[in-house]
mmCIF file of N, CA and C in Angstrom:
data_model
loop_
_atom_site.group_PDB
_atom_site.id
_atom_site.type_symbol
_atom_site.label_atom_id
_atom_site.label_comp_id
_atom_site.label_asym_id
_atom_site.label_seq_id
_atom_site.Cartn_x
_atom_site.Cartn_y
_atom_site.Cartn_z
ATOM 1 N N UNK A 909 19.397 26.066 -4.925
ATOM 2 C CA UNK A 909 18.290 26.516 -4.112
ATOM 3 C C UNK A 909 18.791 27.491 -3.053
ATOM 4 N N UNK A 910 17.904 28.340 -2.666
ATOM 5 C CA UNK A 910 18.234 29.301 -1.615
ATOM 6 C C UNK A 910 18.175 28.606 -0.257
ATOM 7 N N UNK A 911 19.035 29.003 0.668
ATOM 8 C CA UNK A 911 19.046 28.376 1.992
ATOM 9 C C UNK A 911 17.698 28.432 2.706
ATOM 10 N N UNK A 912 16.946 29.501 2.525
ATOM 11 C CA UNK A 912 15.646 29.612 3.188
ATOM 12 C C UNK A 912 14.683 28.544 2.675
ATOM 13 N N UNK A 913 14.733 28.288 1.373
ATOM 14 C CA UNK A 913 13.846 27.271 0.799
ATOM 15 C C UNK A 913 14.263 25.874 1.253
ATOM 16 N N UNK A 914 15.562 25.627 1.288
ATOM 17 C CA UNK A 914 16.064 24.326 1.736
ATOM 18 C C UNK A 914 15.647 24.065 3.174
ATOM 19 N N UNK A 915 15.746 25.063 4.025
ATOM 20 C CA UNK A 915 15.367 24.864 5.427
ATOM 21 C C UNK A 915 13.872 24.591 5.563
ATOM 22 N N UNK A 916 13.036 25.216 4.723
ATOM 23 C CA UNK A 916 11.590 24.943 4.756
ATOM 24 C C UNK A 916 11.299 23.508 4.321
ATOM 25 N N UNK A 917 12.032 23.027 3.325
ATOM 26 C CA UNK A 917 11.846 21.642 2.868
ATOM 27 C C UNK A 917 12.234 20.669 3.970
ATOM 28 N N UNK A 918 13.336 20.941 4.645
ATOM 29 C CA UNK A 918 13.781 20.062 5.735
ATOM 30 C C UNK A 918 12.761 20.048 6.863
ATOM 31 N N UNK A 919 12.247 21.205 7.238
ATOM 32 C CA UNK A 919 11.236 21.279 8.300
ATOM 33 C C UNK A 919 9.986 20.510 7.889
ATOM 34 N N UNK A 920 9.564 20.640 6.639
ATOM 35 C CA UNK A 920 8.384 19.918 6.169
ATOM 36 C C UNK A 920 8.608 18.408 6.250
ATOM 37 N N UNK A 921 9.794 17.949 5.874
ATOM 38 C CA UNK A 921 10.102 16.516 5.960
ATOM 39 C C UNK A 921 10.083 16.030 7.404
ATOM 40 N N UNK A 922 10.629 16.827 8.311
ATOM 41 C CA UNK A 922 10.643 16.459 9.730
ATOM 42 C C UNK A 922 9.223 16.374 10.272
ATOM 43 N N UNK A 923 8.386 17.343 9.923
ATOM 44 C CA UNK A 923 6.995 17.339 10.392
ATOM 45 C C UNK A 923 6.267 16.111 9.864
ATOM 46 N N UNK A 924 6.415 15.821 8.574
ATOM 47 C CA UNK A 924 5.747 14.643 8.007
ATOM 48 C C UNK A 924 6.249 13.354 8.653
ATOM 49 N N UNK A 925 7.545 13.278 8.905
ATOM 50 C CA UNK A 925 8.108 12.093 9.549
ATOM 51 C C UNK A 925 7.527 11.914 10.953
ATOM 52 N N UNK A 926 7.449 13.002 11.707
ATOM 53 C CA UNK A 926 6.913 12.923 13.069
ATOM 54 C C UNK A 926 5.428 12.569 13.068
ATOM 55 N N UNK A 927 4.672 13.095 12.111
ATOM 56 C CA UNK A 927 3.253 12.736 12.014
ATOM 57 C C UNK A 927 3.092 11.255 11.704
ATOM 58 N N UNK A 928 3.906 10.751 10.822
ATOM 59 C CA UNK A 928 3.839 9.331 10.470
ATOM 60 C C UNK A 928 4.135 8.468 11.687
ATOM 61 N N UNK A 929 5.135 8.842 12.459
ATOM 62 C CA UNK A 929 5.464 8.080 13.661
ATOM 63 C C UNK A 929 4.340 8.162 14.684
ATOM 64 N N UNK A 930 3.734 9.335 14.841
ATOM 65 C CA UNK A 930 2.670 9.524 15.827
ATOM 66 C C UNK A 930 1.413 8.750 15.440
ATOM 67 N N UNK A 931 1.105 8.710 14.171
ATOM 68 C CA UNK A 931 -0.111 8.031 13.711
ATOM 69 C C UNK A 931 0.104 6.543 13.505
ATOM 70 N N UNK A 932 1.348 6.106 13.460
ATOM 71 C CA UNK A 932 1.626 4.688 13.301
ATOM 72 C C UNK A 932 1.241 4.145 11.941
ATOM 73 N N UNK A 933 1.376 4.947 10.927
ATOM 74 C CA UNK A 933 1.030 4.496 9.578
ATOM 75 C C UNK A 933 2.054 3.486 9.088
ATOM 76 N N UNK A 934 1.570 2.610 8.190
ATOM 77 C CA UNK A 934 2.477 1.653 7.570
ATOM 78 C C UNK A 934 3.325 2.367 6.529
ATOM 79 N N UNK A 935 4.318 1.645 6.033
ATOM 80 C CA UNK A 935 5.177 2.206 4.997
ATOM 81 C C UNK A 935 4.375 2.435 3.726
ATOM 82 N N UNK A 936 4.735 3.466 2.992
ATOM 83 C CA UNK A 936 4.046 3.756 1.734
ATOM 84 C C UNK A 936 4.328 2.668 0.708
ATOM 85 N N UNK A 937 5.547 2.148 0.704
ATOM 86 C CA UNK A 937 5.938 1.103 -0.230
ATOM 87 C C UNK A 937 6.563 -0.041 0.562
ATOM 88 N N UNK A 938 5.732 -0.908 1.127
ATOM 89 C CA UNK A 938 6.302 -1.996 1.927
ATOM 90 C C UNK A 938 7.121 -2.946 1.059
ATOM 91 N N UNK A 939 8.209 -3.411 1.620
ATOM 92 C CA UNK A 939 9.064 -4.343 0.898
ATOM 93 C C UNK A 939 8.465 -5.738 0.987
ATOM 94 N N UNK A 940 8.585 -6.475 -0.103
ATOM 95 C CA UNK A 940 8.128 -7.857 -0.085
ATOM 96 C C UNK A 940 9.113 -8.667 0.745
ATOM 97 N N UNK A 941 8.572 -9.557 1.571
ATOM 98 C CA UNK A 941 9.446 -10.327 2.448
ATOM 99 C C UNK A 941 10.291 -11.330 1.672
ATOM 100 N N UNK A 942 9.652 -12.095 0.798
ATOM 101 C CA UNK A 942 10.367 -13.114 0.045
ATOM 102 C C UNK A 942 9.779 -13.173 -1.359
ATOM 103 N N UNK A 943 10.203 -12.291 -2.250
ATOM 104 C CA UNK A 943 9.611 -12.290 -3.593
ATOM 105 C C UNK A 943 9.907 -13.593 -4.326
ATOM 106 N N UNK A 944 8.903 -14.093 -5.011
ATOM 107 C CA UNK A 944 9.035 -15.341 -5.747
ATOM 108 C C UNK A 944 9.475 -15.050 -7.181
ATOM 109 N N UNK A 945 10.458 -15.786 -7.697
ATOM 110 C CA UNK A 945 10.850 -15.589 -9.095
ATOM 111 C C UNK A 945 9.759 -16.122 -10.019
ATOM 112 N N UNK A 946 9.678 -15.605 -11.239
ATOM 113 C CA UNK A 946 8.663 -16.109 -12.163
ATOM 114 C C UNK A 946 8.930 -17.573 -12.496
ATOM 115 N N UNK A 947 7.868 -18.339 -12.735
ATOM 116 C CA UNK A 947 8.067 -19.758 -13.038
ATOM 117 C C UNK A 947 8.785 -19.938 -14.377
ATOM 118 N N UNK A 948 9.607 -20.969 -14.452
ATOM 119 C CA UNK A 948 10.326 -21.283 -15.685
ATOM 120 C C UNK A 948 9.472 -22.254 -16.489
ATOM 121 N N UNK A 949 9.190 -21.882 -17.719
ATOM 122 C CA UNK A 949 8.360 -22.715 -18.581
ATOM 123 C C UNK A 949 9.276 -23.609 -19.399
ATOM 124 N N UNK A 950 9.083 -24.902 -19.280
ATOM 125 C CA UNK A 950 9.863 -25.860 -20.051
ATOM 126 C C UNK A 950 9.151 -26.126 -21.368
ATOM 127 N N UNK A 951 9.815 -25.822 -22.451
ATOM 128 C CA UNK A 951 9.226 -26.047 -23.766
ATOM 129 C C UNK A 951 9.839 -27.296 -24.384
ATOM 130 N N UNK A 952 9.007 -28.097 -24.986
ATOM 131 C CA UNK A 952 9.467 -29.303 -25.661
ATOM 132 C C UNK A 952 9.464 -29.010 -27.155
ATOM 133 N N UNK A 953 10.619 -28.764 -27.714
ATOM 134 C CA UNK A 953 10.707 -28.371 -29.115
ATOM 135 C C UNK A 953 10.778 -29.532 -30.082
ATOM 136 N N UNK A 954 10.784 -30.780 -29.602
ATOM 137 C CA UNK A 954 10.905 -31.924 -30.503
ATOM 138 C C UNK A 954 9.752 -32.013 -31.483
ATOM 139 N N UNK A 955 8.553 -31.692 -31.066
ATOM 140 C CA UNK A 955 7.394 -31.784 -31.949
ATOM 141 C C UNK A 955 7.509 -30.776 -33.086
ATOM 142 N N UNK A 956 8.010 -29.595 -32.795
ATOM 143 C CA UNK A 956 8.162 -28.578 -33.832
ATOM 144 C C UNK A 956 9.197 -28.998 -34.866
ATOM 145 N N UNK A 957 10.298 -29.561 -34.420
ATOM 146 C CA UNK A 957 11.333 -29.992 -35.368
ATOM 147 C C UNK A 957 10.816 -31.095 -36.274
ATOM 148 N N UNK A 958 10.069 -32.009 -35.706
ATOM 149 C CA UNK A 958 9.528 -33.106 -36.512
ATOM 150 C C UNK A 958 8.555 -32.565 -37.552
ATOM 151 N N UNK A 959 7.722 -31.597 -37.198
ATOM 152 C CA UNK A 959 6.763 -31.027 -38.144
ATOM 153 C C UNK A 959 7.487 -30.287 -39.262
ATOM 154 N N UNK A 960 8.586 -29.628 -38.963
ATOM 155 C CA UNK A 960 9.335 -28.904 -39.997
ATOM 156 C C UNK A 960 9.986 -29.887 -40.960
ATOM 157 N N UNK A 961 10.526 -30.985 -40.446
ATOM 158 C CA UNK A 961 11.171 -31.981 -41.312
ATOM 159 C C UNK A 961 10.172 -32.648 -42.243
ATOM 160 N N UNK A 962 8.937 -32.850 -41.755
ATOM 161 C CA UNK A 962 7.941 -33.543 -42.583
ATOM 162 C C UNK A 962 7.391 -32.566 -43.550
#
């Protein structure tokens, strides 16, 4: 990239950052505080084995 374009991108990022701080907006992608793992499903395979044997 050309230096002039890079400097415009940096200025745009600074302006957006300052606007966000001034307006007090929340984060665009808030982090979950304590994500829960998916539940573990306990399968009882004894019934299937018995049906196959019979």
